[in-house]
Each structure stands twice: as structure tokens, then as C-alpha cells.
Short mmCIF file of C-alpha atoms in Angstrom, two decimals:
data_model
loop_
_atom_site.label_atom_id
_atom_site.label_comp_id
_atom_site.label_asym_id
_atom_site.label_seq_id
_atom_site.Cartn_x
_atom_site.Cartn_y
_atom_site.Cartn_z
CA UNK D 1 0.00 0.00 0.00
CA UNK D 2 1.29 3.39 -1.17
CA UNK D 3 0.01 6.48 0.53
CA UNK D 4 0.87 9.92 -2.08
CA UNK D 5 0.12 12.65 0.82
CA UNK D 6 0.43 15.55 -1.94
CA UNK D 7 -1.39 13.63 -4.47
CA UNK D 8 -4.01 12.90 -2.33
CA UNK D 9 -4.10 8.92 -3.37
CA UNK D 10 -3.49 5.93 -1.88
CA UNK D 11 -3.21 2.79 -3.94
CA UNK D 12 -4.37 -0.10 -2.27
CA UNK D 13 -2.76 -3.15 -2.80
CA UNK D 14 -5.79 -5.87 -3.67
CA UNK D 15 -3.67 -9.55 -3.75
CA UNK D 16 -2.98 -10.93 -7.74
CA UNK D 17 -3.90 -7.57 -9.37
CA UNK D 18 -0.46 -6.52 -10.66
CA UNK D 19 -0.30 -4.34 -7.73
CA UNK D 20 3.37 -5.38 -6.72
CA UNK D 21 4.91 -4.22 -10.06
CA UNK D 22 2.73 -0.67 -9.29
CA UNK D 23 3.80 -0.45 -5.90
CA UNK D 24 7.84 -1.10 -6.80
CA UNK D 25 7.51 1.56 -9.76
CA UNK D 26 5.91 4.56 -7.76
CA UNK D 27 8.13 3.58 -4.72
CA UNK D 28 10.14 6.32 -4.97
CA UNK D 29 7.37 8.54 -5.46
CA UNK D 30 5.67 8.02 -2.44
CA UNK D 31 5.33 9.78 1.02
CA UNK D 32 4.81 6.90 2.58
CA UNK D 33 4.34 3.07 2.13
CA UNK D 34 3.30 -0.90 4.08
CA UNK D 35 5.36 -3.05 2.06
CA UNK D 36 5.79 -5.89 5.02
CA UNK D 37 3.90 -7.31 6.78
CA UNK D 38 1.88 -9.13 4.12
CA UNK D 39 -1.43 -8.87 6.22
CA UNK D 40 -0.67 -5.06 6.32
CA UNK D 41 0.71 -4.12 3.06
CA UNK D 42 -2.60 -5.95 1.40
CA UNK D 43 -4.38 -4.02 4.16
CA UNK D 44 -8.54 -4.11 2.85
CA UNK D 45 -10.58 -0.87 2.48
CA UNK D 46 -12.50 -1.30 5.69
CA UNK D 47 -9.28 -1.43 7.58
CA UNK D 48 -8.15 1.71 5.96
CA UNK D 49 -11.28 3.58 6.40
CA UNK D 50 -11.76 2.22 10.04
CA UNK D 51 -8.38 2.14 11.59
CA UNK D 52 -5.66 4.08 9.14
CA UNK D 53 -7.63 6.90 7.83
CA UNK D 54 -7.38 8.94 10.77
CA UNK D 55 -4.01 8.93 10.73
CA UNK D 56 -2.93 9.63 7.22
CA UNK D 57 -6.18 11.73 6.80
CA UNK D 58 -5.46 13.57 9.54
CA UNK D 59 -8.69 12.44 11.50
CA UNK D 60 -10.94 13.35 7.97
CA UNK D 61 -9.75 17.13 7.18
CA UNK D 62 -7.43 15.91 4.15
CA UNK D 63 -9.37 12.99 2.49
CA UNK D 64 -7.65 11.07 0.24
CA UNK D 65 -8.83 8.95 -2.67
CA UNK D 66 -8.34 4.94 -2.84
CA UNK D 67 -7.24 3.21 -5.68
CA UNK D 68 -7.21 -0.20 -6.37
CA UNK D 69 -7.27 -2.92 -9.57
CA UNK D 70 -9.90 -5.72 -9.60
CA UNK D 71 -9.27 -9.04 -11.89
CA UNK D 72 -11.83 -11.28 -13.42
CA UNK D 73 -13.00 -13.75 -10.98
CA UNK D 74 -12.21 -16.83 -12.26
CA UNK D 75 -8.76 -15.35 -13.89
CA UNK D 76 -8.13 -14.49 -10.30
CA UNK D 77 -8.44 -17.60 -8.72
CA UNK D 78 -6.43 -19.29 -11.40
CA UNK D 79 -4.03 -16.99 -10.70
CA UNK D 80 -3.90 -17.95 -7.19
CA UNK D 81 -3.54 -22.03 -7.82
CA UNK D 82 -0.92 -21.42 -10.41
CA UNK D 83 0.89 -18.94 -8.13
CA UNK D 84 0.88 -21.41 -4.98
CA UNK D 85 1.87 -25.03 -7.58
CA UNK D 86 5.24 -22.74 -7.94
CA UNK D 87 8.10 -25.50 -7.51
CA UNK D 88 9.72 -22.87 -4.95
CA UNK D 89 6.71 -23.46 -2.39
CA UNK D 90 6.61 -27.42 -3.04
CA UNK D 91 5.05 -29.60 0.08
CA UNK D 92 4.75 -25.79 2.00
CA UNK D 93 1.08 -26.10 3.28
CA UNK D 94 -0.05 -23.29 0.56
CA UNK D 95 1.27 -25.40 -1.94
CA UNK D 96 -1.53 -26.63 -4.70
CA UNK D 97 1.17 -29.02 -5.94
CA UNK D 98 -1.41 -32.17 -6.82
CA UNK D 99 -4.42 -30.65 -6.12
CA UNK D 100 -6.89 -30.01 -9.41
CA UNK D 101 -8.45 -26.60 -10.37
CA UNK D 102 -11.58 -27.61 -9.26
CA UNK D 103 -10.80 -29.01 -6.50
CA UNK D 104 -9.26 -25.62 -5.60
CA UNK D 105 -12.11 -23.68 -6.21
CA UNK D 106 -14.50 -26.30 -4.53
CA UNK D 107 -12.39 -25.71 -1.43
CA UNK D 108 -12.22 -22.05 -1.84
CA UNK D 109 -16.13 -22.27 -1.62
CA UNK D 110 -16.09 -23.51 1.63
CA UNK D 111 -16.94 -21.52 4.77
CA UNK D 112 -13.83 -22.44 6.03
CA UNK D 113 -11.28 -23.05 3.52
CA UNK D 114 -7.99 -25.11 3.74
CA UNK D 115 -4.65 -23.15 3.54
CA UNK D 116 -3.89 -23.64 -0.23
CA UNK D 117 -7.25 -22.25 -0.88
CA UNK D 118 -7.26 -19.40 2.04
CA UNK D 119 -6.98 -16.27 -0.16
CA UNK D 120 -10.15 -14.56 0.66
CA UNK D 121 -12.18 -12.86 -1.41
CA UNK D 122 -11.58 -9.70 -3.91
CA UNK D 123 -15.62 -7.92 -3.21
CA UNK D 124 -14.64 -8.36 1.05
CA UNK D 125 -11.26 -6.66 0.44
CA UNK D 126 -12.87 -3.70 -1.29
CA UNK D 127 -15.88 -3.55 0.75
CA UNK D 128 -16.52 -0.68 3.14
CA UNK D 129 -19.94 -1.39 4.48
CA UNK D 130 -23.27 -2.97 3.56
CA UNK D 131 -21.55 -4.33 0.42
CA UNK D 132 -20.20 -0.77 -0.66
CA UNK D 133 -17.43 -0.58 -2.44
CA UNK D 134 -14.99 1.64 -0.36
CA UNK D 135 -12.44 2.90 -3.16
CA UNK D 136 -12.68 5.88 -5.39
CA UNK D 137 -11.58 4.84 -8.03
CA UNK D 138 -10.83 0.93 -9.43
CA UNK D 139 -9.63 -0.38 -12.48
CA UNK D 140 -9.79 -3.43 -14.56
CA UNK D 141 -6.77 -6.14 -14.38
CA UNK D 142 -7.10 -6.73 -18.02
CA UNK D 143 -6.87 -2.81 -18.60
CA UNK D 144 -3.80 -1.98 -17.15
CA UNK D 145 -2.99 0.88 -19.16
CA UNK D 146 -6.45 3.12 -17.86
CA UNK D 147 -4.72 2.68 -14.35
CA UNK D 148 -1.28 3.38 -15.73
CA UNK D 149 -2.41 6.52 -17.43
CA UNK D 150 -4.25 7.91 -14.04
CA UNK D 151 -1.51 7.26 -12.12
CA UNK D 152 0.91 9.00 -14.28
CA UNK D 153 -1.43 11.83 -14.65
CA UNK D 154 -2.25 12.14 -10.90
CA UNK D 155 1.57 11.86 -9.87
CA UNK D 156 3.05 13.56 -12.84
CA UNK D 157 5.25 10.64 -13.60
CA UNK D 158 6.37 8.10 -16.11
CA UNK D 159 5.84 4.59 -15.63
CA UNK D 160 7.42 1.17 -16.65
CA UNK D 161 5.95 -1.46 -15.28
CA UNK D 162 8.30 -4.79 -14.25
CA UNK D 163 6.85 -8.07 -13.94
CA UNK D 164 6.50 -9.04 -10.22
CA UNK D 165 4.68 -12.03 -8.37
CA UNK D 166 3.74 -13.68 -11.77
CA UNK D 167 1.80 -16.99 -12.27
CA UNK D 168 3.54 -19.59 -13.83
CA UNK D 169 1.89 -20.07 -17.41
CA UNK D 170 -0.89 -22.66 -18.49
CA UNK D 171 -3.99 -21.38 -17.40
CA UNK D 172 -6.11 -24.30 -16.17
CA UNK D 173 -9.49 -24.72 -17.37
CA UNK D 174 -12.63 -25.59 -15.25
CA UNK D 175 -15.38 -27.63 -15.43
CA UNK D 176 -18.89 -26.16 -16.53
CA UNK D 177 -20.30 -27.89 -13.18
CA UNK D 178 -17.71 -26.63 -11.06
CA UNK D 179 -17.70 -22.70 -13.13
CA UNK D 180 -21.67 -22.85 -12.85
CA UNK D 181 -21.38 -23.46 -8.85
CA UNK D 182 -18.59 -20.70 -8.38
CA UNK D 183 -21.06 -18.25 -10.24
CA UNK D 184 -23.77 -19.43 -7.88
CA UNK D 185 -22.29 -19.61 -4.90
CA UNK D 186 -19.42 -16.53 -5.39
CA UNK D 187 -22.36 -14.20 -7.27
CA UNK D 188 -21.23 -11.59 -5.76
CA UNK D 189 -17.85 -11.79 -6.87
CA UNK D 190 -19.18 -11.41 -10.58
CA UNK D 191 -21.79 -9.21 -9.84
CA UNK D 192 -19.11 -6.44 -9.08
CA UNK D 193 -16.48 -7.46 -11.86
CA UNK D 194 -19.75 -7.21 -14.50
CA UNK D 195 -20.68 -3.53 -12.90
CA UNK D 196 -16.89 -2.41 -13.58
CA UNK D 197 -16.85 -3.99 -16.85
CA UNK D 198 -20.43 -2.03 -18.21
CA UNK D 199 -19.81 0.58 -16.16
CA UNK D 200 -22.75 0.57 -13.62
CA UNK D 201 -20.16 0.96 -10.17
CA UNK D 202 -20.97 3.36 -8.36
CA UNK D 203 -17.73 4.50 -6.20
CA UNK D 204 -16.98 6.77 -3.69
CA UNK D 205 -17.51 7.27 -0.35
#
């Protein structure tokens, strides 16, 4: 998470979104950054707005806008399982060395998921409340360039990108069964990605 005090921004760093290469290009840029601990770095909108805010907002008389990047659902999750069948992470418990796509995303249904699948969710990250979506502004994965170009408007700088944190490649596919029941069951997980694709989101606090 980069906070830009004179830019008024703060780009929030939502897990397998291409945030990492952001956040190590407009490093130097910033006032201030949470690179480590994991937990706080990816730091979700409600814990900004209910426990950070005050701080870097000093206590609401210098708002500053939230930015973040959102990926399509299932895109993300495949992301995830190829991330964690890395060889680097082999027989770690997060490791989904052996374990099928769908059986990934079965478990990642669950109320109570095992460790490979324990990446939560992207619409609880960027909720505030009620199901509101607590950034100003969010962009589309597969449009990198629209967040590119606001950031290098909004900071006056150039960027070039570098690959961080990338997925091994072979996509997996899923099962229609298995796709229909993540669709079902995750709805709301689409339901947001389809209102930032056609451009029904309403943002903003």
C-alpha cells in the first residue's frame, strides 16, 4: 500500500492484481508506504477507512482517494492455484502441488477453507460497508494501461511497469459444473467485476 500525501491517493494493494509491479515503480514517489507485513501491506478498504484513515487523513480534514485494480473472478483464482503449484513453495502447506483446479475452487467455496485455498475474497477486500465498495476509483486487471495513465497523470510521472509475483503459465481450465457453482455460490464476486466492466459501479464514499 502506497500512501501519495500531496497527491491525495493511496493505492491499495488488492492480492494478484499486478499491484506489486505498481507499488515497486511509484516507490520512490511516495510519502509513505506498508510493504511488510503481508497482512498489512494488502491491508482491505475497511481497515483503511476504520483504523488508518485517521491517521494519514489527519482524522478526515485531508481525504484522500483509494485506488485499487480488480481481476476477473475466475482469472483471479487461477491466478492464485498457479501462483501457490510454484516449484519454490513445493510440500509448503499453501502449496496446490497435486491438487486439481476444481478441486481448488470447490475448497475455496467452503466456509472455512484449507490453507492452499485461504486467499479470501476480492468484493470483502474492497468492501466498506453494507456491500459498498470503499475505493474511489478501481480499475480493470485486463486494462492496465487506464490505471497506468491515471496514475501517471495524478503523480506527474512516467511509468514502466516490471513483472512481479507472476503466475507460472498454463492457465487451467474448469469444469462447466464446477464454473456454474462458483457463479452461484461466489455471485457476488461477478456481480461487481460485471458492474466495472459495463460501467454501472458506483464509487466513492
Amino acid at each position: 500500500m502506497l500512501i501519495f500525501w500531496k497527491a491525495k491517493l493511496v493505492l491499495m494493494a488488492v492480492p494478484k492484481t499486478g499491484t506489486t509491479a505498481l507499488e515497486e515503480a511509484l516507490l520512490p514517489h511516495a510519502d509513505a508506504a506498508i510493504v511488510n507485513p503481508p497482512q498489512m501491506k494488502h491491508c482491505t478498504v475497511r481497515r483503511y477507512r476504520n483504523q488508518l484513515a485517521r491517521f494519514f487523513e489527519h482524522r478526515g480534514s485531508r481525504p484522500l482517494d483509494l485506488v485499487a485494480v480488480m481481476r476477473e473472478p475466475v482469472d483471479w483464482l487461477s491466478s492464485w492455484y498457479r501462483y501457490r503449484a510454484r516449484d519454490a513453495i513445493a510440500g509448503a502447506p499453501t502449496s496446490t502441488a497435486g491438487l486439481g483446479f476444481d478441486a481448488f475452487v470447490e475448497d475455496w467455496l467452503r466456509d472455512a477453507p484449507s490453507e492452499p485455498a485461504r486467499v479470501g475474497r476480492q468484493s470483502r477486500f474492497l468492501d466498506y460497508e453494507d456491500g459498498a465498495v470503499g475505493v474511489d476509483h478501481l480499475f480493470r486487471h485486463d486494462r492496465m494501461g487506464d490505471v497506468v495513465a491515471f496514475l501517471e497523470d495524478r503523480l506527474s510521472v512516467s511509468l514502466d511497469l516490471p513483472s512481479r509475483n507472476v503466475s507460472p503459465n498454463g492457465a487451467p481450465g474448469l469444469s462447466p459444473q464446477t464454473e456454474a457453482r462458483l457463479r452461484r455460490d461466489a455471485s457476488e464476486e461477478f456481480a461487481l467485476w460485471d458492474a466495472l466492466c459495463d460501467g454501472r459501479l458506483q464509487l466513492g464514499r
